[in-house]
Structures are given as structure tokens and as C-alpha cells.
Amino acid sequence: MSPATTSSAQGYPPSKEFAAQANATAEMYDRADADRLEFWAEQARRLDWDTDFDQVLDWSGAPFAKWFVGGTLNVAVNCVDRHVAAGKGERVAIHWVGEPGDSRDLTYAQLQDEVSKAANYFSAIGLVAGDRVAIYMPMVPEALISMLACARLGLTHSVVFAGFSAGALRSRVDDAEAKLVITTDGQYRRGKPAPLKAAVDEALGSGDDAAKSVEKVLVVRRTNHDENLPWVDGRDVWWEDTVDEQSATHSPEAFDAEHPLFLLYTSGTTGKPKGIVHSSGGYLTQASYTFHNVFDHKEGRDVFWCGADIGWVTGHSYLVYGPLSNGATEVVYEGTPNSPNEHRHFEIIEKYGVTIYYIAPTLIRTFMKWGREIPDAHDLSSVRLLGSVGEPINPEAWKWYREVIGGDTAPIVDTWWQTETGAIMISPLPGVTEAKPGSAMKPLPGISANIVDDQGNPVSHGEQGYLVLDQPWPSMLRGIWGDEDRFRETYWSRFAEQGWYFAGDGARYDDDGALWVLGRVDDVMNISGHRISTAEVESALVGHAGVAEAAVIGAADETTGQGIVAFVILREGVENTGEALVKELREQVSIEISPIAKPREINVVPELPKTRSGKIMRRLLKDVAEGRELGDTSTLVDPSVFEAIRQKRA
Ligand code: WT7
């Protein structure tokens, strides 16, 4: 779904009214250009530091950055305690809405108590700064409380999306050697409770196969669906029996700016997910700065809602660290947008008076399919700013979003960033930058990006190239957990000579110099804004006893951006049972990775198109799946394989 790019694309300049009250100013670009490091030092000082930093950036060990060298701070104190200390304890931090319709408001003072109790418990069981904690939970308040309690103690959290399978959880727990796993008994899925702790039990195994690092499993009661929840004595404890019993006072310590705040596993071009490492001071500085300026957040007035799950980086930076470090009031919603019906999001906006709403284009396109009469049935006049994230937004969806959800006045910020960048990098600044539907416009003040060709030469306007980040930024990843070589190889080898970070995306400037992100140029797919590698799905498919070989591609999909299309070759003698086999294979992927990685389409084919060197030509498979004329097939060993594939699909 590459957006069309023309300079004549209609631009939306900021309105006078919005500009007059905006947090951001045009002058920020100049200031950052004049002295980038001084600009970031200024942003860092929006936080409370226990010890001031004496150097803004140490890039001498590139590509390993150190930001705010010598500084110490406590991330949780910055997100919670300092607001209470400033007399804002009665302000609601979180309006939590559960999927079955239950709800709970947490003020900053209450949040401080809850985070302190959890921190006291984590200390009581012997966890110390630097230990890793896996969080495998649905969107309940305790998930955010757990993250903040980790931050408070310098424990490095690793949130694993609760939609991931037991196998995916196990590999992440093992890789990080997590000592504690926090989960819930079950989670709501479209109105019904589904087990979750069972997946933890399966993941952690027993006897010889037990995950060695794990000492405790802390369980929050959420669904209460199982009277005889399987329990491992000595290992498993209930939150209500342990955390809730702790004192609500806790004295925080300060940690080095570079202390690892969290790991977040994301898909790369190989089958093995990588644990992206994020820091404390630099990460929080940029999460906080972007929240304030890109979302134009006004303390005490706005109600922010980010629709992401804490299992993704968007949930880390814009459900936890960005909003809370700014003292925001936000909505946290546990469920799916159509539970119990398609009115859910709009009812929540109406009920809480949401002013800033941040979701992925997939959801916008889903809303469009449901029809505008659904949002039109609600008073959405509180909305004053809209955000988009996760994938390119097509201009039709952009315009619909602005008109139907934003009352035709709300500016839209199309925010480009990645798990690795930690926070927003490229986006219009509302009230300052013009916005074009489908364009992320330009790097934020303090951020430097470029679009270059294979050799690293800047491309001319209108031409497609590779998106690179040519200067370090505070919230940049500090590495891949336990794998320095992979870190260098993945991000820094493509433009090693220049020392640039290669993001994996293609992009181009239009004639006005606005930046259009065109999507991944590597073997990473983007399904509903979720990042899934072709290799991961292929390896899950060949894990099935009947499959000899598999090739997977992301094909354009009207709703989800891309959809997973698989081509498999069966082993000798394995019978193709048609629908039954396809069902089995989809299930296999769901079990190995997650239901979100289930292929939309699986084609059993006699052969895969390969080059003479044996490489599968995914580009050609994509042409087939998207119903296009085939591109150049001259390097194929046997161009006729396509006839067979085509026939299969017909
Ligand atoms: C990839 C990163 C950003 C947090 C959620 C996804 C794509 C992200 C945009 C956007 C076009 C976008 C890129 C990027 N992407 N935002 N506004 N326009 N593409 O984080 O899972 O690390 O995925 O998402 O391809 O590389 P992620």
C-alpha cells in the first residue's frame, strides 16, 4: 500500500487557532540545527535528575551511544512521584476500561502507592537492579504498575505481548534469563475469558526442561475463570496475597542514565527475534519530549488515548513513559475495538472526553469499513488532535480520519519510528508543520534523517531510496541483548563507512521536500502495524511434519496493510488434503508464534521460484500474490513454475 506521491498532494497548513496555542514552535527547528546537543540537553532538563549529567553525548564507542553521561535519575519517580510531590496527586493518571465493561480510575497518588507496593515485593523476593523481569499480561492496570515498579528498582523489564504463544514466551524468557514472570490467570478475548497462565506453565516447563532462570511467577487475578488453576507451589504466587500486602511507601534509588530500562523483542530478517535494549535517561528524554510536542499535550486539560498494546513499543513509549512523565491523564483500554460492538472506541472517547487519539491505519481502515454512521452516532467533539502510527497511512484513510473522527479540524500527526528508535522520529509538528495526507513530513527538531541510494548518495526529490538516520538520537537502541555482532550487522553495516543507522525502510521526498515512508525493503512484513519476519513464519511452517519448504511474503491488503501469503512444498508422499491441511498449517503458525502471524492464504505448490544460486525470489511471489504481471524472470532456474503456482491460486 504505497501512498501515491505528488507534490500537488493537498497540504493542510496548521490553523491559526491551533498554532496560537501549540507547544511546538518553528524556532525549535532552528535551535536544534544550530546546536543539536544543547537542544537535547534542554529537553533532558524537562526531567528530574538526581545527579546532573556532565556530557550530553559520548559517541566515541559508536555505534554504542551514551547520552547524558554522568547523570542519574529514577524513571518511575519521573513518571509518578514528582507529580504527586508537585501537588497533582489527585489528578487521574489512568482511566482504565476493561473489556467486559468494568472500569477503574487511578490517580497519580494511587499509582504511586501501587508502584511502591510492587517495588517492595520485588525487592522482598531478592530482585536487584539489573535483573530481568518478563511481563506477559493483558492490558490491566497491574501491567503498567509492574513496568513502573521495575523501573523504580532498576530491574530491566521485557514485556511479551500476551497474544504470543508459549513457545515465543519461552525463547524470550530464556534469552533474557528472566527471574520473575508476571502474568494473569486469564485474559478476555472478545467477551470471553481465555487462559493465560496456562501458557506460562507450558512455556516454563518442568523437570529437566524447566526454564532455569525463573524463580517466581506472579499472578494477577483477572478472569477468575478457573477454580483449579494449575499451580506450582513455591514458584507461583498471587498478586493479591503478596504485592497487596506490602507497604505503600518505598524510597527510590537513582540509576545511571545508561541503565537498561527495558528489553523489547522484535522481528528481524532471521527467524530469531532480537531483544532491543533501551536506556533510562536518553529514552525517557525523547519519549517525554515527543509526547509534549508531537501530541501538543496540555497538562490537566487533555485526555490522551493511545490504542496500542503494552506488548509493542508504542505501548511502552505512549502508554507508559511518554504520557506519565508528562503528568498526563490517559485512557487504557483492555479489549478489542469491536467488543461488545463497533461503538466501543467512540463510546470511550465520548465518556472520557478524549482529546488526543493515537491509533494505527489498520484500525482507521476497519472503522471505514464499518461505516461512518457508527462514529457519527457519538459526540466526538472533544477530539482536537489525531495520531497515526505503525505503517504508511493511505491518503483516503487520512482524510476520513480527519473528517469523521477529527471534525474536519483536528491536525493529524503521522508518526514514523520503530522499536529500535524508541520514540517518534519523523512527524509533522502540530501547529507548526503543514501536513500532507500520507506523508510523515520531516524529522523532528533534534533528529536527522536522509534518503540515500545504495552508495549513500542523497537521492533527488521524487526518487526512491533508503531511509537512514545519520546522527545519533537520545532514545536510540543501545544494542541487541547479548549479541553485539548482530547489532552492528543489522543496523550499521549497510552504511558502515558513513556510520549511519539503516532503518530497513524505503522512502522518498516529494517535490516540496516532504518525506514519504514507503515501507520495508527487507524481509520484514507489516501486518496491521505488527512487525513479523518472513523467516519466522517460514520456519514455523517447515516445523510441520508434512512441509518440505516454505516461502512467505507480505502482499498488499486493503485493511491490514499487508497480509501474509505462504507458498509451501509438501514432503514426498505427503497427501495434500486441501482445506484441512491449510487449517493445520495456519494452526501451526499460531502455536509457534501467535494468531497474529497466521497466513491469510497458503498455497501448496509443486516448486518455488529460485535463482540459480538457490535463493527464493520473493519479489516474484509477491507479484503473483498481488495479481501483477510478473517482473523479470530471467534469473529463474525454471520460469514455468509460475504456471503451476498460478493454476493453484485460480
Ligand atoms: C516499522 C517499525 C513505530 C511503532 C510501531 C511499529 C513501519 C512505523 C510508520 C509510519 C510508515 C511506518 C516502518 C518501520 N512504520 N510507523 N508512520 N509510516 N511506516 O514499530 O514494530 O518496530 O515497526 O513500522 O516500516 O520500520 P515496529
mmCIF file of C-alpha atoms and ligand atoms in Angstrom, residues 266 313-314 388-392 414-420 503 505 517 519-520 526 529 531, ligand 1:
data_model
loop_
_atom_site.group_PDB
_atom_site.id
_atom_site.type_symbol
_atom_site.label_atom_id
_atom_site.label_comp_id
_atom_site.label_asym_id
_atom_site.label_seq_id
_atom_site.Cartn_x
_atom_site.Cartn_y
_atom_site.Cartn_z
ATOM 1 C CA THR A 266 11.116 -7.579 17.765
ATOM 2 C CA VAL A 313 6.970 -0.284 21.644
ATOM 3 C CA THR A 314 4.103 2.147 21.057
ATOM 4 C CA SER A 388 -1.253 7.589 13.245
ATOM 5 C CA VAL A 389 1.500 5.030 13.717
ATOM 6 C CA GLY A 390 2.868 1.694 12.618
ATOM 7 C CA GLU A 391 2.547 1.686 8.838
ATOM 8 C CA PRO A 392 2.124 4.071 5.960
ATOM 9 C CA ASP A 414 1.663 10.687 11.027
ATOM 10 C CA THR A 415 4.488 9.455 13.222
ATOM 11 C CA TRP A 416 7.297 7.320 11.825
ATOM 12 C CA TRP A 417 9.520 5.453 14.243
ATOM 13 C CA GLN A 418 10.495 1.915 15.223
ATOM 14 C CA THR A 419 11.045 -0.353 18.193
ATOM 15 C CA GLU A 420 14.717 0.476 17.730
ATOM 16 C CA ALA A 503 16.190 1.645 9.304
ATOM 17 C CA ASP A 505 12.545 1.281 5.180
ATOM 18 C CA VAL A 517 7.874 6.407 4.048
ATOM 19 C CA GLY A 519 7.546 0.532 3.795
ATOM 20 C CA ARG A 520 10.154 -2.136 4.476
ATOM 21 C CA ASN A 526 3.945 -5.231 8.437
ATOM 22 C CA GLY A 529 1.162 -2.436 12.156
ATOM 23 C CA ARG A 531 6.139 -6.493 12.592
HETATM 24 C C1 WT7 B 1 8.263 -0.229 11.204
HETATM 25 C C2 WT7 B 1 8.638 -0.317 12.653
HETATM 26 C C3 WT7 B 1 6.532 2.788 15.416
HETATM 27 C C4 WT7 B 1 5.996 1.927 16.450
HETATM 28 C C5 WT7 B 1 5.159 0.813 15.942
HETATM 29 C C6 WT7 B 1 5.854 -0.091 14.954
HETATM 30 C C7 WT7 B 1 6.720 0.969 9.941
HETATM 31 C C8 WT7 B 1 6.012 2.729 11.595
HETATM 32 C C9 WT7 B 1 5.226 4.279 10.285
HETATM 33 C C10 WT7 B 1 4.662 5.408 9.636
HETATM 34 C C11 WT7 B 1 5.138 4.385 7.588
HETATM 35 C C12 WT7 B 1 5.706 3.226 9.491
HETATM 36 C C13 WT7 B 1 8.086 1.089 9.311
HETATM 37 C C14 WT7 B 1 9.020 0.821 10.457
HETATM 38 N N1 WT7 B 1 6.176 2.269 10.333
HETATM 39 N N2 WT7 B 1 5.424 3.935 11.573
HETATM 40 N N3 WT7 B 1 4.166 6.453 10.315
HETATM 41 N N4 WT7 B 1 4.653 5.414 8.278
HETATM 42 N N5 WT7 B 1 5.657 3.282 8.152
HETATM 43 O O1 WT7 B 1 7.153 -0.398 15.397
HETATM 44 O O2 WT7 B 1 7.168 -2.857 15.036
HETATM 45 O O3 WT7 B 1 9.301 -1.565 15.298
HETATM 46 O O4 WT7 B 1 7.916 -1.372 13.219
HETATM 47 O O5 WT7 B 1 6.897 0.143 11.096
HETATM 48 O O6 WT7 B 1 8.227 0.119 8.323
HETATM 49 O O7 WT7 B 1 10.291 0.364 10.069
HETATM 50 P P1 WT7 B 1 7.921 -1.594 14.791
#
